[in-house]
Amino acid sequence: MAGAGPPHYAPWPPPPGHNPPSMIDVDEVRTIFILGFPPDAKERELQNLLRWWPGYEASQMNFKGEQPMGFALFSSAAAAMAAKDALQNLVFDYETNSTLRAEMAKKNLYVKRGVTGMGTEAQLFDQSKRLRTAGDYTPHYGPPGPFGAPSPASWVPQSLLHNH
């Protein structure tokens, strides 16, 4: 019987709540909302605070109220929650006694395509430079070091946390 091979079986279903790495749950909130910045805080300070945290994708500062509010988008809800926990009660500015408070946002931060929270990366996507040099400006971050990524608890020194 030509063409008849072994019977095909359906693959095991993924465990509940499991999303393959290439797929992001559309409903998953991956953004945190940060309060407690001093009135003179700059958007760049927020970017510099977050840029090395695992899963950080983009951020923006909102200056509409009396005090600036920050929003930060992460690659997953778990990464956002870890950052939220690490930022909670972080003393941002000793001179003004500004202590950060972080919460999960109600919805995700919208980021324009090709623009990220880090200003230097926005330059990396400059199409005129890409065409002129024919180079690949996509940053490459190699595999983690031999000791892996640090645990969220070690991201922020305990001396910087202001416990009430």
mmCIF file of C-alpha atoms in Angstrom:
data_model
loop_
_atom_site.group_PDB
_atom_site.id
_atom_site.type_symbol
_atom_site.label_atom_id
_atom_site.label_comp_id
_atom_site.label_asym_id
_atom_site.label_seq_id
_atom_site.Cartn_x
_atom_site.Cartn_y
_atom_site.Cartn_z
ATOM 1 C CA MET A 1 0.000 0.000 0.000
ATOM 2 C CA ALA A 2 1.904 3.028 -1.277
ATOM 3 C CA GLY A 3 1.834 6.197 0.805
ATOM 4 C CA ALA A 4 0.498 4.569 3.940
ATOM 5 C CA GLY A 5 2.943 5.208 6.739
ATOM 6 C CA PRO A 6 2.752 4.914 10.459
ATOM 7 C CA PRO A 7 -0.446 6.281 11.977
ATOM 8 C CA HIS A 8 -0.272 9.938 12.962
ATOM 9 C CA TYR A 9 -1.185 10.921 16.460
ATOM 10 C CA ALA A 10 -2.139 14.343 17.693
ATOM 11 C CA PRO A 11 0.616 15.903 19.831
ATOM 12 C CA TRP A 12 0.087 16.226 23.547
ATOM 13 C CA PRO A 13 -1.735 19.439 24.391
ATOM 14 C CA PRO A 14 0.372 22.084 26.149
ATOM 15 C CA PRO A 15 -0.063 22.368 29.917
ATOM 16 C CA PRO A 16 -2.683 24.878 31.087
ATOM 17 C CA GLY A 17 -1.466 28.454 30.935
ATOM 18 C CA HIS A 18 1.502 27.556 28.735
ATOM 19 C CA ASN A 19 2.343 29.856 25.822
ATOM 20 C CA PRO A 20 5.133 28.981 23.412
ATOM 21 C CA PRO A 21 7.952 31.573 23.570
ATOM 22 C CA SER A 22 7.174 32.865 20.083
ATOM 23 C CA MET A 23 3.581 33.675 20.974
ATOM 24 C CA ILE A 24 2.524 36.397 23.391
ATOM 25 C CA ASP A 25 -0.921 36.233 24.926
ATOM 26 C CA VAL A 26 -2.738 39.296 23.605
ATOM 27 C CA ASP A 27 -4.591 39.749 26.898
ATOM 28 C CA GLU A 28 -1.460 39.413 29.033
ATOM 29 C CA VAL A 29 -0.619 42.708 30.747
ATOM 30 C CA ARG A 30 3.144 43.161 30.561
ATOM 31 C CA THR A 31 3.288 46.820 31.613
ATOM 32 C CA ILE A 32 3.977 48.329 35.010
ATOM 33 C CA PHE A 33 2.893 51.749 36.278
ATOM 34 C CA ILE A 34 5.445 53.583 38.450
ATOM 35 C CA LEU A 35 4.750 56.515 40.795
ATOM 36 C CA GLY A 36 6.894 58.469 43.232
ATOM 37 C CA PHE A 37 9.326 60.210 40.894
ATOM 38 C CA PRO A 38 10.476 63.714 41.869
ATOM 39 C CA PRO A 39 8.927 66.543 39.800
ATOM 40 C CA ASP A 40 12.187 67.106 37.890
ATOM 41 C CA ALA A 41 12.628 63.451 36.827
ATOM 42 C CA LYS A 42 13.491 62.886 33.184
ATOM 43 C CA GLU A 43 12.326 60.130 30.850
ATOM 44 C CA ARG A 44 15.940 59.152 30.310
ATOM 45 C CA GLU A 45 16.317 58.440 34.047
ATOM 46 C CA LEU A 46 13.470 55.937 33.803
ATOM 47 C CA GLN A 47 15.068 54.307 30.767
ATOM 48 C CA ASN A 48 18.444 54.097 32.505
ATOM 49 C CA LEU A 49 16.815 52.607 35.593
ATOM 50 C CA LEU A 50 15.142 49.832 33.615
ATOM 51 C CA ARG A 51 17.320 49.166 30.571
ATOM 52 C CA TRP A 52 19.319 46.258 32.034
ATOM 53 C CA TRP A 53 16.413 44.451 33.659
ATOM 54 C CA PRO A 54 15.512 41.110 32.125
ATOM 55 C CA GLY A 55 12.622 41.410 29.697
ATOM 56 C CA TYR A 56 12.595 45.224 29.504
ATOM 57 C CA GLU A 57 11.313 46.397 26.120
ATOM 58 C CA ALA A 58 10.261 50.051 26.338
ATOM 59 C CA SER A 59 9.201 52.820 28.693
ATOM 60 C CA GLN A 60 7.760 56.294 28.727
ATOM 61 C CA MET A 61 7.213 59.039 31.270
ATOM 62 C CA ASN A 62 3.910 60.904 31.533
ATOM 63 C CA PHE A 63 4.126 64.499 32.803
ATOM 64 C CA LYS A 64 0.398 65.376 32.750
ATOM 65 C CA GLY A 65 -0.164 65.437 36.527
ATOM 66 C CA GLU A 66 1.690 67.106 39.376
ATOM 67 C CA GLN A 67 4.299 64.366 39.476
ATOM 68 C CA PRO A 68 5.719 62.289 36.619
ATOM 69 C CA MET A 69 4.371 58.776 36.136
ATOM 70 C CA GLY A 70 6.321 56.041 34.401
ATOM 71 C CA PHE A 71 5.143 53.126 32.308
ATOM 72 C CA ALA A 72 7.385 50.221 31.343
ATOM 73 C CA LEU A 73 6.679 47.337 28.975
ATOM 74 C CA PHE A 74 8.303 43.943 29.506
ATOM 75 C CA SER A 75 8.481 40.791 27.389
ATOM 76 C CA SER A 76 6.195 38.828 29.720
ATOM 77 C CA ALA A 77 3.866 39.314 32.650
ATOM 78 C CA ALA A 78 6.344 37.428 34.850
ATOM 79 C CA ALA A 79 9.170 39.825 33.926
ATOM 80 C CA ALA A 80 6.869 42.792 34.589
ATOM 81 C CA MET A 81 5.871 41.429 38.000
ATOM 82 C CA ALA A 82 9.504 40.800 38.951
ATOM 83 C CA ALA A 83 10.398 44.387 38.010
ATOM 84 C CA LYS A 84 7.350 45.703 39.879
ATOM 85 C CA ASP A 85 8.387 43.843 43.021
ATOM 86 C CA ALA A 86 11.995 45.038 42.738
ATOM 87 C CA LEU A 87 10.949 48.683 42.251
ATOM 88 C CA GLN A 88 8.506 48.708 45.150
ATOM 89 C CA ASN A 89 9.788 51.096 47.859
ATOM 90 C CA LEU A 90 13.003 51.838 45.951
ATOM 91 C CA VAL A 91 14.454 55.200 47.016
ATOM 92 C CA PHE A 92 14.877 56.939 43.659
ATOM 93 C CA ASP A 93 16.249 60.243 44.978
ATOM 94 C CA TYR A 94 17.606 60.689 48.507
ATOM 95 C CA GLU A 95 17.619 64.506 48.286
ATOM 96 C CA THR A 96 13.889 64.715 47.617
ATOM 97 C CA ASN A 97 13.083 61.527 49.561
ATOM 98 C CA SER A 98 11.355 60.144 46.455
ATOM 99 C CA THR A 99 10.334 56.535 46.966
ATOM 100 C CA LEU A 100 8.918 54.590 44.033
ATOM 101 C CA ARG A 101 5.680 52.646 44.096
ATOM 102 C CA ALA A 102 4.901 50.220 41.295
ATOM 103 C CA GLU A 103 1.724 48.466 40.186
ATOM 104 C CA MET A 104 0.662 46.391 37.230
ATOM 105 C CA ALA A 105 -0.904 48.687 34.637
ATOM 106 C CA LYS A 106 -4.473 48.186 33.458
ATOM 107 C CA LYS A 107 -3.327 47.765 29.847
ATOM 108 C CA ASN A 108 -0.077 47.465 27.923
ATOM 109 C CA LEU A 109 2.046 50.394 26.852
ATOM 110 C CA TYR A 110 1.675 51.008 23.127
ATOM 111 C CA VAL A 111 5.036 51.271 21.379
ATOM 112 C CA LYS A 112 5.367 52.448 17.801
ATOM 113 C CA ARG A 113 6.950 49.840 15.562
ATOM 114 C CA GLY A 114 10.734 50.106 15.409
ATOM 115 C CA VAL A 115 10.942 52.455 18.399
ATOM 116 C CA THR A 116 11.974 51.205 21.809
ATOM 117 C CA GLY A 117 12.520 52.733 25.184
ATOM 118 C CA MET A 118 16.259 53.066 24.683
ATOM 119 C CA GLY A 119 17.156 56.033 22.527
ATOM 120 C CA THR A 120 20.261 54.421 21.107
ATOM 121 C CA GLU A 121 18.257 51.504 19.765
ATOM 122 C CA ALA A 122 15.956 53.894 17.907
ATOM 123 C CA GLN A 123 19.057 54.985 16.000
ATOM 124 C CA LEU A 124 19.891 51.357 15.278
ATOM 125 C CA PHE A 125 16.715 51.065 13.251
ATOM 126 C CA ASP A 126 17.486 54.113 11.097
ATOM 127 C CA GLN A 127 16.772 52.691 7.648
ATOM 128 C CA SER A 128 18.971 55.234 5.844
ATOM 129 C CA LYS A 129 22.030 53.980 7.737
ATOM 130 C CA ARG A 130 21.047 50.378 7.158
ATOM 131 C CA LEU A 131 20.783 50.914 3.396
ATOM 132 C CA ARG A 132 23.950 52.977 3.150
ATOM 133 C CA THR A 133 26.158 50.520 5.023
ATOM 134 C CA ALA A 134 24.195 47.336 4.321
ATOM 135 C CA GLY A 135 24.991 46.277 7.882
ATOM 136 C CA ASP A 136 22.827 44.585 10.437
ATOM 137 C CA TYR A 137 22.381 46.985 13.326
ATOM 138 C CA THR A 138 20.333 44.618 15.420
ATOM 139 C CA PRO A 139 22.054 44.409 18.810
ATOM 140 C CA HIS A 140 23.183 40.950 19.832
ATOM 141 C CA TYR A 141 23.277 39.997 23.441
ATOM 142 C CA GLY A 142 25.013 36.677 23.843
ATOM 143 C CA PRO A 143 23.936 33.889 26.129
ATOM 144 C CA PRO A 144 23.909 34.635 29.835
ATOM 145 C CA GLY A 145 27.144 34.224 31.719
ATOM 146 C CA PRO A 146 28.177 30.977 33.369
ATOM 147 C CA PHE A 147 26.186 31.828 36.484
ATOM 148 C CA GLY A 148 22.920 32.702 34.693
ATOM 149 C CA ALA A 149 20.743 35.719 35.360
ATOM 150 C CA PRO A 150 20.602 37.078 38.909
ATOM 151 C CA SER A 151 17.454 36.502 40.904
ATOM 152 C CA PRO A 152 15.031 39.476 41.072
ATOM 153 C CA ALA A 153 15.818 39.935 44.761
ATOM 154 C CA SER A 154 19.449 40.725 43.923
ATOM 155 C CA TRP A 155 18.659 43.378 41.286
ATOM 156 C CA VAL A 156 18.260 46.113 43.864
ATOM 157 C CA PRO A 157 20.492 46.431 46.925
ATOM 158 C CA GLN A 158 18.439 46.154 50.093
ATOM 159 C CA SER A 159 20.023 49.396 51.362
ATOM 160 C CA LEU A 160 18.148 51.284 48.620
ATOM 161 C CA LEU A 161 14.765 49.943 49.643
ATOM 162 C CA HIS A 162 12.770 52.209 51.914
ATOM 163 C CA ASN A 163 10.529 50.039 54.075
ATOM 164 C CA HIS A 164 7.626 51.648 55.863
#
